[in-house]
mmCIF file of C-alpha atoms in Angstrom:
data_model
loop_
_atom_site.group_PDB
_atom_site.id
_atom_site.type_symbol
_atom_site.label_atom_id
_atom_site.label_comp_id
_atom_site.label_asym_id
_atom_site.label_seq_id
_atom_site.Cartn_x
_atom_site.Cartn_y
_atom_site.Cartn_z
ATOM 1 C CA UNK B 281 0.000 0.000 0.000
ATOM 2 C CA UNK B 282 0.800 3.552 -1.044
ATOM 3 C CA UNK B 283 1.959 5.996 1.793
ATOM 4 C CA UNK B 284 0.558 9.065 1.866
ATOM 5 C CA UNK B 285 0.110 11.578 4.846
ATOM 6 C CA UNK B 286 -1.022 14.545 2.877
ATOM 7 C CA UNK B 287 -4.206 14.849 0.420
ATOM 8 C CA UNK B 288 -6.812 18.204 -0.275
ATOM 9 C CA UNK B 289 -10.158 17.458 -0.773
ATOM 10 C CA UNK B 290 -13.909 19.340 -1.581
ATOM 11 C CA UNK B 291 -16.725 18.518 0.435
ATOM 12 C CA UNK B 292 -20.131 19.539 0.320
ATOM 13 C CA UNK B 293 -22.829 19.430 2.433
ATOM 14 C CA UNK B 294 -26.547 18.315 1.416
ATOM 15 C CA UNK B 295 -29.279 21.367 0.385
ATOM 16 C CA UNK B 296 -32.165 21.204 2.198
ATOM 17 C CA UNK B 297 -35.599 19.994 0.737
ATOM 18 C CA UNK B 298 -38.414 22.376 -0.489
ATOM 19 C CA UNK B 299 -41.677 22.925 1.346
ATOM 20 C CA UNK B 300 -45.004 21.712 -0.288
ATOM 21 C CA UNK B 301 -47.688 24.165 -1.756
ATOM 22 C CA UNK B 302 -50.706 21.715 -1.309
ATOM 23 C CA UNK B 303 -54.256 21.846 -0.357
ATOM 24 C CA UNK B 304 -56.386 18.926 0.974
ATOM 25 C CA UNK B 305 -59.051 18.386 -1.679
ATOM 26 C CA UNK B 306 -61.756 15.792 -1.294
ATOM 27 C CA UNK B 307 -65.380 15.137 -2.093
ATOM 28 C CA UNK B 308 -67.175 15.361 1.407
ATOM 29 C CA UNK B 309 -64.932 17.433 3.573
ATOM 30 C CA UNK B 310 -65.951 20.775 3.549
ATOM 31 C CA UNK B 311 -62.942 22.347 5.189
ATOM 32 C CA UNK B 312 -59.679 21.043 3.163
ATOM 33 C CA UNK B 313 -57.412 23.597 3.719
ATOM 34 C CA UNK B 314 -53.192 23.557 2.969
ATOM 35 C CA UNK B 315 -51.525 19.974 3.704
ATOM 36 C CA UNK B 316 -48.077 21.235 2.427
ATOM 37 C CA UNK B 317 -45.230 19.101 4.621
ATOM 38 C CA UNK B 318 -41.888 20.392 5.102
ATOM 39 C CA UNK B 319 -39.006 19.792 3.225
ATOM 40 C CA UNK B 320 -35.679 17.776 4.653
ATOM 41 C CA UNK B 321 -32.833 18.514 6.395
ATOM 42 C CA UNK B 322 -29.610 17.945 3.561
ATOM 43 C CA UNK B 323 -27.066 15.814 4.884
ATOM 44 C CA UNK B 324 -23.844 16.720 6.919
ATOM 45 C CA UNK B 325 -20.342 15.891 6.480
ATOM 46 C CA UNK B 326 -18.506 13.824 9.520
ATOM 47 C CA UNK B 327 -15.022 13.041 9.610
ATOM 48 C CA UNK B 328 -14.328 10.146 12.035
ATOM 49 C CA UNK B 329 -11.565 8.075 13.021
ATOM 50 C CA UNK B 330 -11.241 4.775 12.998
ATOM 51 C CA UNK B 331 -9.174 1.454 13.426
ATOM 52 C CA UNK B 332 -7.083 -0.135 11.123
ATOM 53 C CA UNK B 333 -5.723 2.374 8.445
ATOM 54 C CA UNK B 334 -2.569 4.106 8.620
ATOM 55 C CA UNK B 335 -2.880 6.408 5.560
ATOM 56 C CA UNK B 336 -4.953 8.591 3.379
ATOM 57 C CA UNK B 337 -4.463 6.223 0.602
ATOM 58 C CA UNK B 338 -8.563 6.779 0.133
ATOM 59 C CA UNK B 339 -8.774 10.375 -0.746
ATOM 60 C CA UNK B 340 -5.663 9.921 -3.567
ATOM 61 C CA UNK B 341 -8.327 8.841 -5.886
ATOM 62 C CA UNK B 342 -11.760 10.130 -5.084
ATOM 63 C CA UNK B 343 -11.544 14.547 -3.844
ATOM 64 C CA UNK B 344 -15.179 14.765 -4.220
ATOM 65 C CA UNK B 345 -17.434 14.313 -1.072
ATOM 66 C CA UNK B 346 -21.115 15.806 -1.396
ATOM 67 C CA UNK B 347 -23.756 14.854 1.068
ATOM 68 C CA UNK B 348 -27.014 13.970 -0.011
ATOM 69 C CA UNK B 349 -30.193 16.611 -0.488
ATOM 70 C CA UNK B 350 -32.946 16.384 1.321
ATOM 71 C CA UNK B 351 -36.514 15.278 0.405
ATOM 72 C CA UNK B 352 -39.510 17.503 -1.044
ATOM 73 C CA UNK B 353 -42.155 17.567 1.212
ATOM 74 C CA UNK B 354 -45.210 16.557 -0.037
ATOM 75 C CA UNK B 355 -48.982 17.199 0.358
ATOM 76 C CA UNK B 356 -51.476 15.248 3.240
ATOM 77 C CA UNK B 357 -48.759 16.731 5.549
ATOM 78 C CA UNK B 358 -45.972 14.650 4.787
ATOM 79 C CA UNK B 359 -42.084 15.423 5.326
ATOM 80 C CA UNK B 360 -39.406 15.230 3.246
ATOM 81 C CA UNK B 361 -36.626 12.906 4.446
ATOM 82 C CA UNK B 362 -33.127 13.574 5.865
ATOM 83 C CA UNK B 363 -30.553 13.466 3.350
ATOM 84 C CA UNK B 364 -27.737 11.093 3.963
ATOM 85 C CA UNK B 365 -24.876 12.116 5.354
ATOM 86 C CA UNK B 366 -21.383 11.952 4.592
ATOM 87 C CA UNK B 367 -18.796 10.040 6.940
ATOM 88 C CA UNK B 368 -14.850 10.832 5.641
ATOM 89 C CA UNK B 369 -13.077 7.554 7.969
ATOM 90 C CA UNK B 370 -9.497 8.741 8.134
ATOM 91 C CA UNK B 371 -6.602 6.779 10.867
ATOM 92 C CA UNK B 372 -5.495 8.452 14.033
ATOM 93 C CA UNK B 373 -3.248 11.481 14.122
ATOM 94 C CA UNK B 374 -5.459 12.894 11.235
ATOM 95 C CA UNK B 375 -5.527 16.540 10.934
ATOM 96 C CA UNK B 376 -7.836 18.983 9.095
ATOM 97 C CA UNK B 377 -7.242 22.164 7.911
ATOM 98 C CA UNK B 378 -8.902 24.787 5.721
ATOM 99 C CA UNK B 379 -8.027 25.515 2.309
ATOM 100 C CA UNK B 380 -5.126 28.057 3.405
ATOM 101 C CA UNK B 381 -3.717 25.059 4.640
ATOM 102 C CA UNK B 382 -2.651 26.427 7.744
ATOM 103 C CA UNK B 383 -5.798 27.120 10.266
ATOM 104 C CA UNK B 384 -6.790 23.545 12.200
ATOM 105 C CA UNK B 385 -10.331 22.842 12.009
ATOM 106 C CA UNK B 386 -9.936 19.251 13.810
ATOM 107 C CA UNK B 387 -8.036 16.961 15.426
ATOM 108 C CA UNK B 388 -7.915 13.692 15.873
ATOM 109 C CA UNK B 389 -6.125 11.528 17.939
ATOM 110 C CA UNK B 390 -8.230 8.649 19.360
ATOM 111 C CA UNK B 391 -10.006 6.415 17.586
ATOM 112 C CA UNK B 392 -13.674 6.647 17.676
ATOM 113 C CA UNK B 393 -13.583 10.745 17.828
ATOM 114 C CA UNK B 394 -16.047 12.163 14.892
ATOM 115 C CA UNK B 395 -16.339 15.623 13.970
ATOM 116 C CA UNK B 396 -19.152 17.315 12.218
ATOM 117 C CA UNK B 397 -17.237 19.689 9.607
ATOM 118 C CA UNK B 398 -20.490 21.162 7.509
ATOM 119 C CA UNK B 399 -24.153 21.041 8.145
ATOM 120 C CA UNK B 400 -26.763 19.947 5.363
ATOM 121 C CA UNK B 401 -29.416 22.915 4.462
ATOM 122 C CA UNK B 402 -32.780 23.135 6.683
ATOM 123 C CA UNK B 403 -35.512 22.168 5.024
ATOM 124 C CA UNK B 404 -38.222 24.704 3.750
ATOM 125 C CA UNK B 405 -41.416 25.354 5.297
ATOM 126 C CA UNK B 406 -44.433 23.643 3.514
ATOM 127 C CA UNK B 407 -47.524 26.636 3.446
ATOM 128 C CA UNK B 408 -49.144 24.514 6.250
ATOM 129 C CA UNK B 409 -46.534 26.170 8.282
ATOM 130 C CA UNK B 410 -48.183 29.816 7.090
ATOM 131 C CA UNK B 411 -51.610 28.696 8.155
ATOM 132 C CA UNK B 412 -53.393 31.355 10.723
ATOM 133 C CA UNK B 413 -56.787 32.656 11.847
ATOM 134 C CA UNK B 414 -56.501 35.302 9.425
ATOM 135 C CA UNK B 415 -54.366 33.462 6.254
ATOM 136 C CA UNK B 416 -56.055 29.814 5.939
ATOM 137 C CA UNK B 417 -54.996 29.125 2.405
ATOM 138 C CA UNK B 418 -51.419 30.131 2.536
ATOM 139 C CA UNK B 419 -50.112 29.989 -1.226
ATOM 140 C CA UNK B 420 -46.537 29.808 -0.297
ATOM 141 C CA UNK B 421 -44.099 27.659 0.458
ATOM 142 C CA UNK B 422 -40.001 28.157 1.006
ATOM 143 C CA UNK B 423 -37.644 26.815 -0.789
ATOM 144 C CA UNK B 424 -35.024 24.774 1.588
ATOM 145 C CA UNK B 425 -31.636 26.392 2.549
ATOM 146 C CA UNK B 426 -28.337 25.522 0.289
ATOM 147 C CA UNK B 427 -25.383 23.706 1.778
ATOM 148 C CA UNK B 428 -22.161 24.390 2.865
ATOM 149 C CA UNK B 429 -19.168 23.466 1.098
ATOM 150 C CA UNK B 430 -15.093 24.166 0.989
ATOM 151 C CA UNK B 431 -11.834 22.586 0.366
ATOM 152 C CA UNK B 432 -9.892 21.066 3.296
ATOM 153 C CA UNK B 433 -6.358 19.385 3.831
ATOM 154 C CA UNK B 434 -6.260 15.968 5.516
ATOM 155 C CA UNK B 435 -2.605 15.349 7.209
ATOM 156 C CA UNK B 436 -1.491 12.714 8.947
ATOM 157 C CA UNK B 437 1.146 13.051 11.914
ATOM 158 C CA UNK B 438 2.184 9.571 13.084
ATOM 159 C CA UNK B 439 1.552 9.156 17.002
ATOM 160 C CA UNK B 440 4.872 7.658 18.279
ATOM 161 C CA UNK B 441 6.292 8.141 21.806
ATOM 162 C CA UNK B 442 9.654 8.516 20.165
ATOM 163 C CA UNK B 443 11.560 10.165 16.878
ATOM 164 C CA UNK B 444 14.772 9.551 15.085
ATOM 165 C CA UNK B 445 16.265 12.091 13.399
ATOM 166 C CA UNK B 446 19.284 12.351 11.571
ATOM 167 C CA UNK B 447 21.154 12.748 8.405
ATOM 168 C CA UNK B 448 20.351 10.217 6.215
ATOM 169 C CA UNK B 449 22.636 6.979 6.456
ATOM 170 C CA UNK B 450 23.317 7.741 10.260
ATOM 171 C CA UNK B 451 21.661 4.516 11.403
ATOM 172 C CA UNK B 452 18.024 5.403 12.034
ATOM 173 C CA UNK B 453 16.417 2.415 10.021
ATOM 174 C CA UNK B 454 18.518 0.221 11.561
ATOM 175 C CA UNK B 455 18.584 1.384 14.934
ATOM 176 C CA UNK B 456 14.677 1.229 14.530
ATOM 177 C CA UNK B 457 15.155 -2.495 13.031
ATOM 178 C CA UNK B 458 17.514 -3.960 15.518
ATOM 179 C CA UNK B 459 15.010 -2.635 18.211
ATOM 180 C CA UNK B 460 11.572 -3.260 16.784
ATOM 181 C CA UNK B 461 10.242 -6.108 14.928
ATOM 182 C CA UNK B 462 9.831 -3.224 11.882
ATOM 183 C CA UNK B 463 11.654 -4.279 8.419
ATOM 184 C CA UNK B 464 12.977 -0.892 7.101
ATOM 185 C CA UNK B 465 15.203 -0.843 3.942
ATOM 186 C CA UNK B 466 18.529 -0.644 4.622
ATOM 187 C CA UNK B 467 21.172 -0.032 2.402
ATOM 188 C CA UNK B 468 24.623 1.939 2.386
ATOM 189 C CA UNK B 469 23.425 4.699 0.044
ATOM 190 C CA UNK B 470 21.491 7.982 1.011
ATOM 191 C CA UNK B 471 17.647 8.399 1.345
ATOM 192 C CA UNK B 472 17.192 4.377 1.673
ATOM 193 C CA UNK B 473 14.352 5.701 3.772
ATOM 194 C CA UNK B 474 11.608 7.122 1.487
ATOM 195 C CA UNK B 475 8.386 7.148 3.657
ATOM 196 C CA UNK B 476 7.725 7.221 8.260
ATOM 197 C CA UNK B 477 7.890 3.700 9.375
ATOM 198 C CA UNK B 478 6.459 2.997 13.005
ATOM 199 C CA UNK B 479 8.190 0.051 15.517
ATOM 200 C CA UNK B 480 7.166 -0.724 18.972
ATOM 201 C CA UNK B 481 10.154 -0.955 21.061
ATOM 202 C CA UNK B 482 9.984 -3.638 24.341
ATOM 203 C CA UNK B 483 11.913 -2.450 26.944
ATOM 204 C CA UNK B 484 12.605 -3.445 30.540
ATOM 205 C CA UNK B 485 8.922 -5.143 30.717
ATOM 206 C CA UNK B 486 7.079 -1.797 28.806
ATOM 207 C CA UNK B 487 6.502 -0.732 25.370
ATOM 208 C CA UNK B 488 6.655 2.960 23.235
ATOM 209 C CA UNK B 489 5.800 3.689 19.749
ATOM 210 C CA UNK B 490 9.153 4.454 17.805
ATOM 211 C CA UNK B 491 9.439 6.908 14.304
ATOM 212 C CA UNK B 492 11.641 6.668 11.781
ATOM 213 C CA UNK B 493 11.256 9.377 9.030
ATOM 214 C CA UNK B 494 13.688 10.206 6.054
ATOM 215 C CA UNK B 495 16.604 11.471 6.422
ATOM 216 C CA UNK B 496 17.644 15.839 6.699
ATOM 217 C CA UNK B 497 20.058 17.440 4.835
ATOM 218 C CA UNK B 498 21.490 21.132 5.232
ATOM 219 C CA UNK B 499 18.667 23.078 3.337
ATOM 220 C CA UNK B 500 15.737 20.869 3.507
ATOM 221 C CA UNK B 501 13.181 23.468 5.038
ATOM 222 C CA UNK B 502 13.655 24.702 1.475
ATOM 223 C CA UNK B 503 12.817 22.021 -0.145
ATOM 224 C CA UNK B 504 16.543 20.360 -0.785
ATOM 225 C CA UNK B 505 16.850 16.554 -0.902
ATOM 226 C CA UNK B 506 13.303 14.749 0.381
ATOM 227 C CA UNK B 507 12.586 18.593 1.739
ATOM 228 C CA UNK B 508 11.333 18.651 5.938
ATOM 229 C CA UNK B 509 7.522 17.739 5.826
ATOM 230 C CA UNK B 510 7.926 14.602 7.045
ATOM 231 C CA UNK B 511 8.929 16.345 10.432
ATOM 232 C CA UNK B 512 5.218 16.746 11.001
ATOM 233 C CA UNK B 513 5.238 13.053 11.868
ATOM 234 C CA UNK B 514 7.564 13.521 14.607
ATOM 235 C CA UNK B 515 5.569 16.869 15.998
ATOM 236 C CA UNK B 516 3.673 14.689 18.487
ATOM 237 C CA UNK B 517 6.308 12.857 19.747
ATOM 238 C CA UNK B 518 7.396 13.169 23.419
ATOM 239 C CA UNK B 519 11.607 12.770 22.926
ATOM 240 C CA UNK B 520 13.786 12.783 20.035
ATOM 241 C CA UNK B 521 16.899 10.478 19.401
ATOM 242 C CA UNK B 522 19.616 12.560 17.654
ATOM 243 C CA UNK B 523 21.772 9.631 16.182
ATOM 244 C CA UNK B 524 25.068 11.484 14.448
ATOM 245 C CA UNK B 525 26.915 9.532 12.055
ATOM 246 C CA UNK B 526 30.178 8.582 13.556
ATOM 247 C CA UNK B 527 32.099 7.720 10.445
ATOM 248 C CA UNK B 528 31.025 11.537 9.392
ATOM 249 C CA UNK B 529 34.006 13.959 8.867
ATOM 250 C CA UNK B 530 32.531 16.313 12.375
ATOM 251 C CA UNK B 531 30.122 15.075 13.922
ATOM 252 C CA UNK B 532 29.419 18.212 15.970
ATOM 253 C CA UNK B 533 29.198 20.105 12.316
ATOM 254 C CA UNK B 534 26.523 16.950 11.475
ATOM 255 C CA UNK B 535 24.785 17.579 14.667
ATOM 256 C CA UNK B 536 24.261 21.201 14.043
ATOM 257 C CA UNK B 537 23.233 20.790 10.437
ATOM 258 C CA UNK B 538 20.160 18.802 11.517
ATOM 259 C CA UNK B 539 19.533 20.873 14.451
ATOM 260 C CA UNK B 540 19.265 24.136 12.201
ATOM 261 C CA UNK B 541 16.686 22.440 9.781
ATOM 262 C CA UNK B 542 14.435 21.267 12.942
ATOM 263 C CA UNK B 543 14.609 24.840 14.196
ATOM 264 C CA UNK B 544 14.297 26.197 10.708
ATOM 265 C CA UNK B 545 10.921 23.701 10.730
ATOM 266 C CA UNK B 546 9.328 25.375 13.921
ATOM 267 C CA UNK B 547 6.219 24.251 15.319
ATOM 268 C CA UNK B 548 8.682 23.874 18.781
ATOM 269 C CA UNK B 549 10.251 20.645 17.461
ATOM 270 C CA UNK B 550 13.505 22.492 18.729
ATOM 271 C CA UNK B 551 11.979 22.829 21.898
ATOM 272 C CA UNK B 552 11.462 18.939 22.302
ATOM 273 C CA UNK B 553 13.379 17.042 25.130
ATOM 274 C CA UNK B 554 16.506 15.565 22.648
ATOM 275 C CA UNK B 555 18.614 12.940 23.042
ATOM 276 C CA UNK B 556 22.151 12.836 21.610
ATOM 277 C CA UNK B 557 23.873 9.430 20.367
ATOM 278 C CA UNK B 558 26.979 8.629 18.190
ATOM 279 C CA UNK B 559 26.127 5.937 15.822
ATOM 280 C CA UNK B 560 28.285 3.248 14.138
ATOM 281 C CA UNK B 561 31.163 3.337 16.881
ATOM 282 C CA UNK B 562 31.397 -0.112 16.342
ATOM 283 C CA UNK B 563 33.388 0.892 12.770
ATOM 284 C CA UNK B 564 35.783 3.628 14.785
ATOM 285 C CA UNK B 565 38.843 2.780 16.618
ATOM 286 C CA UNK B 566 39.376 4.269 20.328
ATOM 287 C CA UNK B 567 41.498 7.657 19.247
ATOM 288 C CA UNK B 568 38.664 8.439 16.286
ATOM 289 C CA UNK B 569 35.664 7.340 18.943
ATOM 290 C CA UNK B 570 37.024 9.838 21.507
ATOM 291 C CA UNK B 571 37.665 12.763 19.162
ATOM 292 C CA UNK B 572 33.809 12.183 18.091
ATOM 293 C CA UNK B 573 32.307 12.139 21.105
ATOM 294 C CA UNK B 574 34.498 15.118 22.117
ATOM 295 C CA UNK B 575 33.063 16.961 19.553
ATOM 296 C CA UNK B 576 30.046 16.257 19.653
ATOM 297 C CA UNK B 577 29.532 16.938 23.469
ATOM 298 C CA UNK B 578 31.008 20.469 22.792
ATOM 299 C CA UNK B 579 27.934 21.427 19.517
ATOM 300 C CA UNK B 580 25.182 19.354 21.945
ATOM 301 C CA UNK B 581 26.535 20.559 25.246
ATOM 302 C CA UNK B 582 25.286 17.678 26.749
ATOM 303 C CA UNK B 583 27.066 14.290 26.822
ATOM 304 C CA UNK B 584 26.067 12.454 24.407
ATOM 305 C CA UNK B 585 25.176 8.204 24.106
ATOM 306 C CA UNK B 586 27.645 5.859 22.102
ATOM 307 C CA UNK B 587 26.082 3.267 20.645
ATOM 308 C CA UNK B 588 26.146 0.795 17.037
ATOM 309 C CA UNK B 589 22.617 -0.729 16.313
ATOM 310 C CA UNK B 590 24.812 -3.020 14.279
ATOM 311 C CA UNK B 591 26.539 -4.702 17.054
ATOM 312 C CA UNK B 592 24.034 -3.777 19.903
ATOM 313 C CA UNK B 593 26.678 -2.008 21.756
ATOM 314 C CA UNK B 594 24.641 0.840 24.130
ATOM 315 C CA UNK B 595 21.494 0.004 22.147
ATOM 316 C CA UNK B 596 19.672 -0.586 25.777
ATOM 317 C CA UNK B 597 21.289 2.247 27.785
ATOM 318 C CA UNK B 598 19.599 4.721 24.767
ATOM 319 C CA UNK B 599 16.069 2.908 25.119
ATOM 320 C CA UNK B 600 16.039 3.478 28.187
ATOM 321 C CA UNK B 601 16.603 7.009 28.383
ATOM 322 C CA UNK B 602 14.090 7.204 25.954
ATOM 323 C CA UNK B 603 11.419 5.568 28.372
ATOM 324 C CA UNK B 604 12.662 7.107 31.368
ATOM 325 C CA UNK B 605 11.119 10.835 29.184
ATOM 326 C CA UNK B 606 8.272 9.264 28.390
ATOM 327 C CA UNK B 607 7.373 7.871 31.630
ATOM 328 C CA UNK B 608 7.989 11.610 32.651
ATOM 329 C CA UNK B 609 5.415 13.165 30.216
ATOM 330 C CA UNK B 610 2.828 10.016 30.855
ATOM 331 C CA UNK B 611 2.611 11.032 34.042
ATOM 332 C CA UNK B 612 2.032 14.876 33.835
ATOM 333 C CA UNK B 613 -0.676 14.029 31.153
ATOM 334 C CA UNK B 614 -1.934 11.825 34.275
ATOM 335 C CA UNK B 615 -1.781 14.662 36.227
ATOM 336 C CA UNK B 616 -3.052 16.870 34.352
ATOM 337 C CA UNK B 617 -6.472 14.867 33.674
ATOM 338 C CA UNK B 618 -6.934 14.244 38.019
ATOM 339 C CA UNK B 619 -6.758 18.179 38.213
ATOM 340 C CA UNK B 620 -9.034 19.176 35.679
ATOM 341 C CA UNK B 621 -11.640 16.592 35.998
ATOM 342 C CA UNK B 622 -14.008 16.134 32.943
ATOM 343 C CA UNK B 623 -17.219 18.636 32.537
ATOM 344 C CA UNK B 624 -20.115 17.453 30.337
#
């Protein structure tokens, strides 16, 4: 299956139904009068999430999305029926935005969360509706109310616990393949990572959600190499694992390269908690290990992890720094919820 995390789409809500001009008409009843029935309501549009998809594969190949109208109402007093709605079923971590692309009009993050996005049309009156004590044959009737409609962006931000980022070919596909039961491509060229993968990572009895996305390279908030959108699918994630090549020719220059692009990226991916591992010591000898890490310590100034997914060598140690984070922000969200209980 195709990945894609991005897609714009028109949807359309349902007009509403027009009112009846009638007027009861039979041999033996003196006092007919109108019988026009309103019209129905035009179908909405929903957007709900749901279990068991993990991209917006869907919406590559259909853009269209119009709600049904609603019925004509019809003489003895009868109602036009509800036009049938609309239900967009996209996976978790799904957002939706107007057509400028940039203001959110939903969010969602659990599955079984549904959203009405546009309301169908109300129905029009029938000229039953006009009857009074002064006006008992109404000849008029409204016609029902038109739809809404607009263009929205669906995009999907993986929910992981944890990120990798890197240059490309510093070890994230394999560090997330030695750890998870994930099969990423790996290969010794650049970009062998094309599309987020996902891994759940066991550790010391407990379990987080690991991202992989494609590699950064100096420029790519301006579009060089696979360009920085697929940062979005890190956006939610609590920590970030910083692997730095160590065969690279600095790896404190390497570490600051990707560093400018996620600050270059914004939405306060700069701001996450980071954590700050040299990759592939197990092909560096002890002087060229030392000189790495020294440099590296001095562009993170923190002290960074050593570690070679290849060999397994401080593979643990890293994992669990990662869960030791994400235990931290599980429990403020825990926290959070006991002190502002929920309100109908």
């Amino acid at each position: 299956m195709k990945f894609l995390d991005q897609a714009k789409i028109y949807v359309r809500s349902g007009d509403g139904g027009a009112g009846c001009l009638s007027f009861r008409r039979e041999k033996f009843i003196e006092f007919g009068g109108p019988d026009g029935g309103d019209g129905g309501r035009g179908g909405d549009v929903w957007i709900e999430c749901v279990d068991g998809l993990n991209t917006l594969i869907d919406y590559r190949y259909q853009q269209h999305f119009k709600a049904k109208k609603g019925g004509f109402g019809m003489g003895a007093n009868r109602a036009g029926a509800k036009g049938d709605d609309v239900v967009l079923r996209v996976p978790a971590g799904t957002e939706v935005l107007d057509e400028d692309d940039e203001t959110v009009l939903a969010d969602l993050t659990e599955v079984g969360q549904k959203v009405r996005l546009l309301s169908g049309g109300n129905g029009g009156f029938g000229n039953a509706h006009f009857k009074t004590s002064t006006n008992q044959a109404p000849r008029r009737a409204n016609p029902g109310l038109p739809g809404e409609e607009r263009w929205i962006w669906l995009r999907l931000k993986l929910i992981a616990d944890a990120g990798l980022v890197g240059l490309p070919n510093a070890g994230k596909s394999t560090f997330l393949a030695a750890t998870t039961a994930a099969k990423p491509k790996v290969a010794d060229y650049p970009f062998t990572t094309l599309h987020p993968g996902l891994g759940v990572v066991k550790v010391d009895g407990r379990e987080f959600v690991l991202a992989d996305i494609p590699g950064l390279i100096e420029g790519a908030h301006e579009g060089v190499g696979l360009g920085d959108r697929f940062l979005a699918h890190i956006e939610r994630c609590r920590v970030l694992l910083h692997l730095v090549d160590g065969t690279s020719e600095h790896a404190g220059q390497t570490y600051k390269t990707v560093r400018a692009e996620l600050e270059a990226y914004g939405h306060e991916l700069a701001e996450k908690p980071e954590i700050v591992a040299l990759s592939k010591i197990d092909s560096l000898d002890e002087e060229t290990l030392k000189t790495q890490l020294a440099r590296l310590q001095r562009a993170a100034k923190k002290k960074p992890l050593a570690l070679s997914a290849q060999s397994g060598e401080g593979v643990r140690e890293a994992l669990r720094a990662l869960m030791a984070i994400i235990d931290e922000g599980r429990a403020e969200e825990v926290a959070k919820e006991v002190a502002e209980p929920w309100r109908p």
